[in-house]
JSON list of C-alpha atoms in Angstrom, two decimals:
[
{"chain": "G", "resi": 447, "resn": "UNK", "atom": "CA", "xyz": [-22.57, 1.28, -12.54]},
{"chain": "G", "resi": 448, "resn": "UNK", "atom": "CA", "xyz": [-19.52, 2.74, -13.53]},
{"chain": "G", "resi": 449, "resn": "UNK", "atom": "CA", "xyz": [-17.37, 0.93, -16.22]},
{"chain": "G", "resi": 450, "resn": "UNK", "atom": "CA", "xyz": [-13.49, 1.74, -15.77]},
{"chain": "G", "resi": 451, "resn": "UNK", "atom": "CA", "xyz": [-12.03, -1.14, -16.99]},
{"chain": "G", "resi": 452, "resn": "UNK", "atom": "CA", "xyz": [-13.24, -5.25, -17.52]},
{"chain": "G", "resi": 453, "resn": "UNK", "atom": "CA", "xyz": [-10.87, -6.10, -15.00]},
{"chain": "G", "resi": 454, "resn": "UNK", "atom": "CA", "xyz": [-12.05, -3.37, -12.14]},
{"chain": "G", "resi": 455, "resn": "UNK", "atom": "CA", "xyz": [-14.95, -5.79, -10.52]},
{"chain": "G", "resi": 456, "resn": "UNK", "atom": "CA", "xyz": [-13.87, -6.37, -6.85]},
{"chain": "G", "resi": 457, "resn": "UNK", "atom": "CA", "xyz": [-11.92, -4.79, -4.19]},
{"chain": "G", "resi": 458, "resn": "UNK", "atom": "CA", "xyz": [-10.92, -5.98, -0.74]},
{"chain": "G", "resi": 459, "resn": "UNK", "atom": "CA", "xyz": [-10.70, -2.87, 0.53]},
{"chain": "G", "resi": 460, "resn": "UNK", "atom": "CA", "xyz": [-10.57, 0.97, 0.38]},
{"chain": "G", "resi": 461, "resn": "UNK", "atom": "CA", "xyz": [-9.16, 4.10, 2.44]},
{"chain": "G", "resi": 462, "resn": "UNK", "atom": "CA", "xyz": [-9.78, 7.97, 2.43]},
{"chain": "G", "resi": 463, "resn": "UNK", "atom": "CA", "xyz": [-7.12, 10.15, 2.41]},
{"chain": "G", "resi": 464, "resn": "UNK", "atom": "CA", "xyz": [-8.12, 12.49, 4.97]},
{"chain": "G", "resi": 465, "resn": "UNK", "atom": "CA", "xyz": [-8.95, 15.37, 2.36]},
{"chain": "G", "resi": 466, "resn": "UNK", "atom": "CA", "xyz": [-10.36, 14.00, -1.39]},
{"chain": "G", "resi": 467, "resn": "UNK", "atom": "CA", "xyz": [-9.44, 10.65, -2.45]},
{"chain": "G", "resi": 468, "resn": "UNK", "atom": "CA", "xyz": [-11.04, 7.05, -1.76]},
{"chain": "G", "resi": 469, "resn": "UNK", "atom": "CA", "xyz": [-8.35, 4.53, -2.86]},
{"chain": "G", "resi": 470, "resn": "UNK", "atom": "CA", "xyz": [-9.79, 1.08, -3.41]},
{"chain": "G", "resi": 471, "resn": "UNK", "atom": "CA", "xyz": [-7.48, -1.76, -3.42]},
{"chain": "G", "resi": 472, "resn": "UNK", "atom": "CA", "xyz": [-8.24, -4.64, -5.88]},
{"chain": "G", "resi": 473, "resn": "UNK", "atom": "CA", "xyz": [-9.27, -8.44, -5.94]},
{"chain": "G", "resi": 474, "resn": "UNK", "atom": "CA", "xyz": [-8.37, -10.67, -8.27]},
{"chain": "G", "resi": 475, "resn": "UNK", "atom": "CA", "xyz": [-6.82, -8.25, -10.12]},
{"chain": "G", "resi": 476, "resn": "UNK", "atom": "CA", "xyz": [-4.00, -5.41, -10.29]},
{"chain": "G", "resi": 477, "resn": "UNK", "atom": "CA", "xyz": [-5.83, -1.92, -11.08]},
{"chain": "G", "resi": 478, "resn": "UNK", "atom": "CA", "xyz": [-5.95, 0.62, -8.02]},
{"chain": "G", "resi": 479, "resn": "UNK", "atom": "CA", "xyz": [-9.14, 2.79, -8.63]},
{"chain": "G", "resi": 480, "resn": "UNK", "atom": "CA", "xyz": [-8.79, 6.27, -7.06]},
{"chain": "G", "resi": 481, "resn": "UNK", "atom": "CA", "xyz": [-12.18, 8.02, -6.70]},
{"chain": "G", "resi": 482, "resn": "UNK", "atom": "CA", "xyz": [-11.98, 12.08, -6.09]},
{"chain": "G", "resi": 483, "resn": "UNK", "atom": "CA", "xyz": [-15.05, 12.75, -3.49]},
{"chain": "G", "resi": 484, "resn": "UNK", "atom": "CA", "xyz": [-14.82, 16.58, -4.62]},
{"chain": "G", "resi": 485, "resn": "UNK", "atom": "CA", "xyz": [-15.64, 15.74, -8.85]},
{"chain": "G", "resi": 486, "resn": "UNK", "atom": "CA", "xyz": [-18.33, 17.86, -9.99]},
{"chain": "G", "resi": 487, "resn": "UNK", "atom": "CA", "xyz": [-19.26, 19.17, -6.44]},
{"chain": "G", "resi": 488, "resn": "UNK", "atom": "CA", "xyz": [-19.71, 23.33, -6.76]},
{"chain": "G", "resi": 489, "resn": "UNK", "atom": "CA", "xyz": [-20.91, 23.47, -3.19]},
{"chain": "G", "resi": 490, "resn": "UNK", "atom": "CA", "xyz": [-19.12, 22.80, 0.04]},
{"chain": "G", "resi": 491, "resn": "UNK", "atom": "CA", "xyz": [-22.47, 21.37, 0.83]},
{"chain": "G", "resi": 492, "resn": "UNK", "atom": "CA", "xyz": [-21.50, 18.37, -1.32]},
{"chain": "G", "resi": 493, "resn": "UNK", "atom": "CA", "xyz": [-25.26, 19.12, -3.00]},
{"chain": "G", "resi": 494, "resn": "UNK", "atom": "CA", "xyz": [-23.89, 18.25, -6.93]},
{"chain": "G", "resi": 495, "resn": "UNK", "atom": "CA", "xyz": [-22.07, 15.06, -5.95]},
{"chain": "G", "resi": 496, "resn": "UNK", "atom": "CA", "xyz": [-21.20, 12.50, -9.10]},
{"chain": "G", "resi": 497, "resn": "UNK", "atom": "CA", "xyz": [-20.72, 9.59, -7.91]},
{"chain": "G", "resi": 498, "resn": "UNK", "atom": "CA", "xyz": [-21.84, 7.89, -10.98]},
{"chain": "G", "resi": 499, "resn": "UNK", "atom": "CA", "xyz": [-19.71, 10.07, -13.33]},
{"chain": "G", "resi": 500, "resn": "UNK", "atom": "CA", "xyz": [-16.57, 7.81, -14.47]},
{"chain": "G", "resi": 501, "resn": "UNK", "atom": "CA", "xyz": [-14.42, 11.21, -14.98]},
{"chain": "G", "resi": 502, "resn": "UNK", "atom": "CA", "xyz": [-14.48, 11.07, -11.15]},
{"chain": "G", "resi": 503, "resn": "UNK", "atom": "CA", "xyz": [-12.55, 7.61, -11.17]},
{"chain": "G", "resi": 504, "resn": "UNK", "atom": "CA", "xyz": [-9.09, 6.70, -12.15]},
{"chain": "G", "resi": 505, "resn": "UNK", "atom": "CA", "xyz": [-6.95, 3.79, -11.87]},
{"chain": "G", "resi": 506, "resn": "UNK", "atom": "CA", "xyz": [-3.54, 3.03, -12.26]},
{"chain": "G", "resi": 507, "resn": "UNK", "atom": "CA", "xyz": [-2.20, -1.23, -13.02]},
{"chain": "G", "resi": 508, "resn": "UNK", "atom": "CA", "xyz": [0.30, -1.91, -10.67]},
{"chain": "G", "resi": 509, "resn": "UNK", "atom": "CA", "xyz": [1.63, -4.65, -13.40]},
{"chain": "G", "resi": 510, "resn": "UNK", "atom": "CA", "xyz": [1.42, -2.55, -16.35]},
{"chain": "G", "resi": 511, "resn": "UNK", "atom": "CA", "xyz": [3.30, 0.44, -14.90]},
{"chain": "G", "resi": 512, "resn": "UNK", "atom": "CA", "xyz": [5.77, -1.88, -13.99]},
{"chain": "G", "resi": 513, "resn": "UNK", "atom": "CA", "xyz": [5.65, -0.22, -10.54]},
{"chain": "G", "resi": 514, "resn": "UNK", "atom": "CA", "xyz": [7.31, -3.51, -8.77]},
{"chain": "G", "resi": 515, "resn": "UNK", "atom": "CA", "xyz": [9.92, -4.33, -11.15]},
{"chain": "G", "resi": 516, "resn": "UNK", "atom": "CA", "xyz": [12.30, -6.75, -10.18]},
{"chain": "G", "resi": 517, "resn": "UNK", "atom": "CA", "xyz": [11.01, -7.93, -6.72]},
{"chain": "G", "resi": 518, "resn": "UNK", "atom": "CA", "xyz": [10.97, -11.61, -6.16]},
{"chain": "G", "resi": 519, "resn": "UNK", "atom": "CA", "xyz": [7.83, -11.60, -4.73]},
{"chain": "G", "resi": 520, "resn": "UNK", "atom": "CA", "xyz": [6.18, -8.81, -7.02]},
{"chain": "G", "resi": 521, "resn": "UNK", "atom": "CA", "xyz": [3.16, -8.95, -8.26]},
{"chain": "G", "resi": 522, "resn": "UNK", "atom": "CA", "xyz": [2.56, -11.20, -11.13]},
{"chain": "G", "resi": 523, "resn": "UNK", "atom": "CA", "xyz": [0.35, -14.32, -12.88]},
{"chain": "G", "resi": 524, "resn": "UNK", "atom": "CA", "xyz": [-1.26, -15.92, -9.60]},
{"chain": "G", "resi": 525, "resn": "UNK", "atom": "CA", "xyz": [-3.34, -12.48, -8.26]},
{"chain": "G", "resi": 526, "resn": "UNK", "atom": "CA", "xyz": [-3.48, -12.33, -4.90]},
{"chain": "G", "resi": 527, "resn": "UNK", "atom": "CA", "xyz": [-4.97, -9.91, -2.53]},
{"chain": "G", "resi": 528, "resn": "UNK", "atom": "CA", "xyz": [-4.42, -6.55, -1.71]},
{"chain": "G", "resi": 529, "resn": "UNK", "atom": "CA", "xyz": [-4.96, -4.27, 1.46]},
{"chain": "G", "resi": 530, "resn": "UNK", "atom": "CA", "xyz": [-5.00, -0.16, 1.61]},
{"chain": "G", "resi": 531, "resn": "UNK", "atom": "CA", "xyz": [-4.28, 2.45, 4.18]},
{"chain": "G", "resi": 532, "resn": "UNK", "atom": "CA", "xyz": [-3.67, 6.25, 4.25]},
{"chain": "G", "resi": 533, "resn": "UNK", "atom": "CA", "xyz": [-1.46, 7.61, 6.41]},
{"chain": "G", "resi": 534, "resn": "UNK", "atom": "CA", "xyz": [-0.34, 11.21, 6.18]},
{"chain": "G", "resi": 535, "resn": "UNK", "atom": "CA", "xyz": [-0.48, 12.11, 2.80]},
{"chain": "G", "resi": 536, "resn": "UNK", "atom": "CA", "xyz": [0.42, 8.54, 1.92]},
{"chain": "G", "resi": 537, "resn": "UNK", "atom": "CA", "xyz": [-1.35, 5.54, 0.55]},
{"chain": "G", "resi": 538, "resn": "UNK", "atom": "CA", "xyz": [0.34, 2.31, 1.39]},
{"chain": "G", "resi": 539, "resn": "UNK", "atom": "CA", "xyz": [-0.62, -0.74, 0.10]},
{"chain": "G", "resi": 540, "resn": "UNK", "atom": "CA", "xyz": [0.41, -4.33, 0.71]},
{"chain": "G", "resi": 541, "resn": "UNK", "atom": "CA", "xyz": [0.08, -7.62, -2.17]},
{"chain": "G", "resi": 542, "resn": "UNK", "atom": "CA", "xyz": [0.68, -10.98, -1.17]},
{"chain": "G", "resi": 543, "resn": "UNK", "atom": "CA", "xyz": [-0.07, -13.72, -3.77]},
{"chain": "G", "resi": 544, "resn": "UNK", "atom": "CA", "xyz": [1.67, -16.74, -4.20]},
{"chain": "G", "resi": 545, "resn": "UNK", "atom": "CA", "xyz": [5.24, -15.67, -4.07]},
{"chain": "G", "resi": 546, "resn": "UNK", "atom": "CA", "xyz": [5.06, -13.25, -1.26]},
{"chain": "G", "resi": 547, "resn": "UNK", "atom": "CA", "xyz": [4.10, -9.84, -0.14]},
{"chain": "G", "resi": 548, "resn": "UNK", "atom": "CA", "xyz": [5.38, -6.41, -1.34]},
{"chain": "G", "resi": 549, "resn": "UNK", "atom": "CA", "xyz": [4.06, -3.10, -0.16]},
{"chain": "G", "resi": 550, "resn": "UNK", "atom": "CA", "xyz": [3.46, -0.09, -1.97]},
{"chain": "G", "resi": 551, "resn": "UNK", "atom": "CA", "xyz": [3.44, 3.39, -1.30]},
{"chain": "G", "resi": 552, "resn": "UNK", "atom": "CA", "xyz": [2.10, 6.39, -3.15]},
{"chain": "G", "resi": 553, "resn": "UNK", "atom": "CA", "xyz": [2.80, 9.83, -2.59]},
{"chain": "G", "resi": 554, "resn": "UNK", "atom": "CA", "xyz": [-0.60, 11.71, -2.61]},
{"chain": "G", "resi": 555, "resn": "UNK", "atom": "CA", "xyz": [0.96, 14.58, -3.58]},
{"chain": "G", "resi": 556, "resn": "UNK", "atom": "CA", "xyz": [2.53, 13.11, -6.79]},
{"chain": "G", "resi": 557, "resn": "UNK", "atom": "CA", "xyz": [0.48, 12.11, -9.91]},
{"chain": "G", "resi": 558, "resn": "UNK", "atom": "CA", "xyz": [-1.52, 8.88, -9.38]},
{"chain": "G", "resi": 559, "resn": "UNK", "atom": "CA", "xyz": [-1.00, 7.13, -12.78]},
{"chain": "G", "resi": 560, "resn": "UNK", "atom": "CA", "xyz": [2.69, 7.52, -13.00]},
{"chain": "G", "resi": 561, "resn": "UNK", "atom": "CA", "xyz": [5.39, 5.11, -12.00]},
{"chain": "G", "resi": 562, "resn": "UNK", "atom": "CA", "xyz": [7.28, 8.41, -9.82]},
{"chain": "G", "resi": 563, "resn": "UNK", "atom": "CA", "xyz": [4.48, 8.59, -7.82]},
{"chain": "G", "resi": 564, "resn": "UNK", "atom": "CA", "xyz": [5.09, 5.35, -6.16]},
{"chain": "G", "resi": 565, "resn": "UNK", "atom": "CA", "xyz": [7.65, 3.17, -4.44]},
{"chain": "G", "resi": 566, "resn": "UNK", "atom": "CA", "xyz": [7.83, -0.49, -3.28]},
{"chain": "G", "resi": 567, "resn": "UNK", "atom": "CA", "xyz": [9.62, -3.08, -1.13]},
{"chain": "G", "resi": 568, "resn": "UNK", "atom": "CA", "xyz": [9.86, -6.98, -0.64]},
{"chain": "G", "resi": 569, "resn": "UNK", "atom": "CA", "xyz": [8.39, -6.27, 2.79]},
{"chain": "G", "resi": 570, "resn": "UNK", "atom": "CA", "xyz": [10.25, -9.85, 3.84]},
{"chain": "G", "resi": 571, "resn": "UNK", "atom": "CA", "xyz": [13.65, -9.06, 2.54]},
{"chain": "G", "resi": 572, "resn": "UNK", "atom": "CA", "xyz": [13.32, -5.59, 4.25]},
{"chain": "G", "resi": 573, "resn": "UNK", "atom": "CA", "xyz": [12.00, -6.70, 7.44]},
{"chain": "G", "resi": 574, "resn": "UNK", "atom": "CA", "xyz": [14.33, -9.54, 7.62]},
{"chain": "G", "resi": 575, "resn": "UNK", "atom": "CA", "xyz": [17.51, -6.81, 7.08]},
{"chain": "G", "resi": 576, "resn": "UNK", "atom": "CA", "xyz": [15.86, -5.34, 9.40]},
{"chain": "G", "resi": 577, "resn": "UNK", "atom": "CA", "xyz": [16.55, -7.83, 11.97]},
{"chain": "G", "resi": 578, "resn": "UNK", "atom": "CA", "xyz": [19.83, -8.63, 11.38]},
{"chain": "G", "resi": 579, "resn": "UNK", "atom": "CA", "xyz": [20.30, -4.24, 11.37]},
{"chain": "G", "resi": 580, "resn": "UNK", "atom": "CA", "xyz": [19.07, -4.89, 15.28]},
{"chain": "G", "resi": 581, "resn": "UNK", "atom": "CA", "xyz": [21.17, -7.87, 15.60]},
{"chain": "G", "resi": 582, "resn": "UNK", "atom": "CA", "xyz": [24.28, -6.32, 14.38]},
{"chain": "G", "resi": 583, "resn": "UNK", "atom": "CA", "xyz": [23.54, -2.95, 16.62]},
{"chain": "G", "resi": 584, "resn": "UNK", "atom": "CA", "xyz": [22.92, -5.18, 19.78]},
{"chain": "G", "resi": 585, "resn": "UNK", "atom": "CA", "xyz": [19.90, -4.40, 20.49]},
{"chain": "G", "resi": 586, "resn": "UNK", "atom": "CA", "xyz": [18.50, -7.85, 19.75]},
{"chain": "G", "resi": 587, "resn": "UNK", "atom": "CA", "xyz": [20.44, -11.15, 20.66]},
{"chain": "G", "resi": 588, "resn": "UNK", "atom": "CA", "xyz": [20.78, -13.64, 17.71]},
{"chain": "G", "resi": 589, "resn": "UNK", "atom": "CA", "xyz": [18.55, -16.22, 19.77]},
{"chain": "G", "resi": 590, "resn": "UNK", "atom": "CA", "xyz": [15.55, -13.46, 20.62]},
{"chain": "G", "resi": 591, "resn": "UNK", "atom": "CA", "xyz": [15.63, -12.38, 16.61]},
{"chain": "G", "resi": 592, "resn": "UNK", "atom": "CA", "xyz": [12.38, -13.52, 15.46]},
{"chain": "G", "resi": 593, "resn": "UNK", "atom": "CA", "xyz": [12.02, -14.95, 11.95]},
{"chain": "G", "resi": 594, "resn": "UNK", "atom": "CA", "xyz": [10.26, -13.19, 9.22]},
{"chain": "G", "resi": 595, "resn": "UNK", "atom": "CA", "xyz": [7.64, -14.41, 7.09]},
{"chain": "G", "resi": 596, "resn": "UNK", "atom": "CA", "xyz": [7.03, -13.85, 3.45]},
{"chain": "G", "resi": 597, "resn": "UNK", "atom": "CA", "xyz": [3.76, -13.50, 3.65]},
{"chain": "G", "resi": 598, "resn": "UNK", "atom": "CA", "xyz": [1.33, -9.98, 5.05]},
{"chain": "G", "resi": 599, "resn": "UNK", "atom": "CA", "xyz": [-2.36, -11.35, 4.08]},
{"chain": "G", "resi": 600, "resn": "UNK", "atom": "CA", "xyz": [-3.70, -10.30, 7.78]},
{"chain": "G", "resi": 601, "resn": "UNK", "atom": "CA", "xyz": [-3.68, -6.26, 7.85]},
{"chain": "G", "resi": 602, "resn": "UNK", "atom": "CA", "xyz": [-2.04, -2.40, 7.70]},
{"chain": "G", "resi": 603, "resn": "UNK", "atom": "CA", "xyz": [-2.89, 0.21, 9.99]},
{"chain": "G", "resi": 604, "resn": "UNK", "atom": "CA", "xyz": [-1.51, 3.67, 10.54]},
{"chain": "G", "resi": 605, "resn": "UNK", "atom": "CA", "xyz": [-1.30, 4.69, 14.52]},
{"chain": "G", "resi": 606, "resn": "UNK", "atom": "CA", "xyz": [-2.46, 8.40, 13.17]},
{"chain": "G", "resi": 607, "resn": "UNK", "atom": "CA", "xyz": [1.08, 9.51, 14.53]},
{"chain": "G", "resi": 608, "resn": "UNK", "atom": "CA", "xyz": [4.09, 7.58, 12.91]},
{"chain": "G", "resi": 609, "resn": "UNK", "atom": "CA", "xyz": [3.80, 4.38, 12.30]},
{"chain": "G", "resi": 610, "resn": "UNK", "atom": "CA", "xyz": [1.92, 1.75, 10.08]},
{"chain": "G", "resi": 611, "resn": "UNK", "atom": "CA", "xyz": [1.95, -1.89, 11.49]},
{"chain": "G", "resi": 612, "resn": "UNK", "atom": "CA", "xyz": [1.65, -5.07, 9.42]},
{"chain": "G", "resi": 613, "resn": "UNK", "atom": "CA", "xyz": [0.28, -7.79, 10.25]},
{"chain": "G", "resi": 614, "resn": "UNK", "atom": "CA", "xyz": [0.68, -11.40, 8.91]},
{"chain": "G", "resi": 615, "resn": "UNK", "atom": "CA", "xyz": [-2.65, -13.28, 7.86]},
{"chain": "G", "resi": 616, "resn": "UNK", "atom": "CA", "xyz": [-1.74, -16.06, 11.12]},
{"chain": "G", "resi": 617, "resn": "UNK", "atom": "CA", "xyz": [0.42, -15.72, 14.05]},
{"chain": "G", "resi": 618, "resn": "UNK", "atom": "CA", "xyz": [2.21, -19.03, 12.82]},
{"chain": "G", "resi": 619, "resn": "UNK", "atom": "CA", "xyz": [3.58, -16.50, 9.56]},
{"chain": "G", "resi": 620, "resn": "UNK", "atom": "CA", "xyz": [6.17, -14.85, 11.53]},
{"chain": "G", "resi": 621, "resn": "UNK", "atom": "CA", "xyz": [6.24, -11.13, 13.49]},
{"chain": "G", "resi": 622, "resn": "UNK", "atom": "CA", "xyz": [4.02, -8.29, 13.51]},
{"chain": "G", "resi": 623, "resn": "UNK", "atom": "CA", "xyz": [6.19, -5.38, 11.57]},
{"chain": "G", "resi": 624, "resn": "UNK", "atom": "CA", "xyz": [5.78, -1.78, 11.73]},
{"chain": "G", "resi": 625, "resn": "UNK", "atom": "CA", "xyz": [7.44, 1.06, 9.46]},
{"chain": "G", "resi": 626, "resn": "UNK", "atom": "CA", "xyz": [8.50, 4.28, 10.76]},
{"chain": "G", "resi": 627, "resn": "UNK", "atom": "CA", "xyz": [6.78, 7.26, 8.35]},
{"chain": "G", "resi": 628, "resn": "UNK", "atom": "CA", "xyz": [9.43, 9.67, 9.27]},
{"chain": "G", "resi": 629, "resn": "UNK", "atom": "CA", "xyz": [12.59, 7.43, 8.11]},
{"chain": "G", "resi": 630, "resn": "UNK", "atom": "CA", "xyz": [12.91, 6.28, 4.26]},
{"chain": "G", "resi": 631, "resn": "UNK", "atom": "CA", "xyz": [10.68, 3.95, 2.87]},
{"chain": "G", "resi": 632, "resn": "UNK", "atom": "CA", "xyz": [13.64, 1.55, 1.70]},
{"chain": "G", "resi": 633, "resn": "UNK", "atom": "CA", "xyz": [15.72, 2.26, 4.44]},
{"chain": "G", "resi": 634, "resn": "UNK", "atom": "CA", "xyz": [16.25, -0.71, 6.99]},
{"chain": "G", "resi": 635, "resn": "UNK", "atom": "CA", "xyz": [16.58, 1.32, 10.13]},
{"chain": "G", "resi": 636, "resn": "UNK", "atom": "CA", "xyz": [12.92, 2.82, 9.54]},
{"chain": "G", "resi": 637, "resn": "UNK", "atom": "CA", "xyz": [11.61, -1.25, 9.91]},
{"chain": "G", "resi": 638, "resn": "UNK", "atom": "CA", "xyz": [11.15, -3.42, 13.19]},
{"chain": "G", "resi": 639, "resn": "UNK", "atom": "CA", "xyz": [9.85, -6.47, 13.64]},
{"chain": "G", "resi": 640, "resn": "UNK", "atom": "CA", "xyz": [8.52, -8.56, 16.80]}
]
């Protein structure tokens, strides 16, 4: 098989992104692989393929690129799990280990392996500003705001329009939450939850 790193054993899961790149979300450890479908293939036919060829792969540590820095809940010792989805030229991922969940997005068009290329947000402390954005607008009495969880070990899906939903790993964790792709990544008014 193909050797990237030691650490690059297991993934939970992996998503295309609609036009070259598989993005395979790790297990037990912090290395996104990124493998480009169109390495070494001269044909449109796909005939010359290398799938075995490591120059196809890449990966990129989410710890050692620091690309979380300074979230309470970023990723860290205890490795947790992580879940991937593409969604209009972006790749969103979400970690929750021990202290919490954070989701990460990456700008397809940007360079994988660099820190620019990439954001991130407590998706609790967002979701939960959230709330209280909706509470102080009106549109949600105090008593009907639901409470947020820390933890989004359940799943992330993109409506193929405009918005990616989270889910937590059991209804007892708190609200389903859904980001708007058109508004800013860290902006509150781009979150809901229910």
């Amino acid at each position: 098989g193909v050797q990237l790193h030691a650490d690059c054993q297991q993934f939970s899961s992996a998503a295309f992104d609609g036009s070259r790149y598989i993005y395979m979300a790790p297990s037990g450890h912090t290395k996104i692989v990124r493998y480009d479908t169109k390495y070494g293939v001269a044909a449109d036919d796909g005939t010359q393929d290398e799938f075995g060829e490591p120059r196809a792969y890449s990966y990129v540590d989410v710890v050692g690129k620091h690309l979380c820095a300074g979230y309470h809940c970023a990723v860290g010792g205890d490795l947790g799990k992580f879940i991937v989805q593409a969604a209009g030229g972006y790749i969103y991922m979400i970690y929750t280990n021990w202290a919490g969940s954070i989701m990460l997005k990456h700008d397809t068009s940007e360079p994988f392996n660099e820190r620019e290329g990439w954001e991130c947000v407590c998706i609790a402390t967002i979701a939960s500003a959230a709330v209280q954005y909706r509470v102080d607008s009106g549109t949600v009495l105090p008593e009907d705001a639901p409470t947020v969880s820390s933890f989004f070990a359940g799943a992330v899906t993109y409506d193929g329009r405009r918005y990616v939903y989270l889910a937590p790993g059991r209804a007892a964790e708190g609200p389903l939450v859904r980001l708007d792709t058109r508004g800013g990544f860290r902006d509150v008014a781009s979150w809901e939850a229910v």
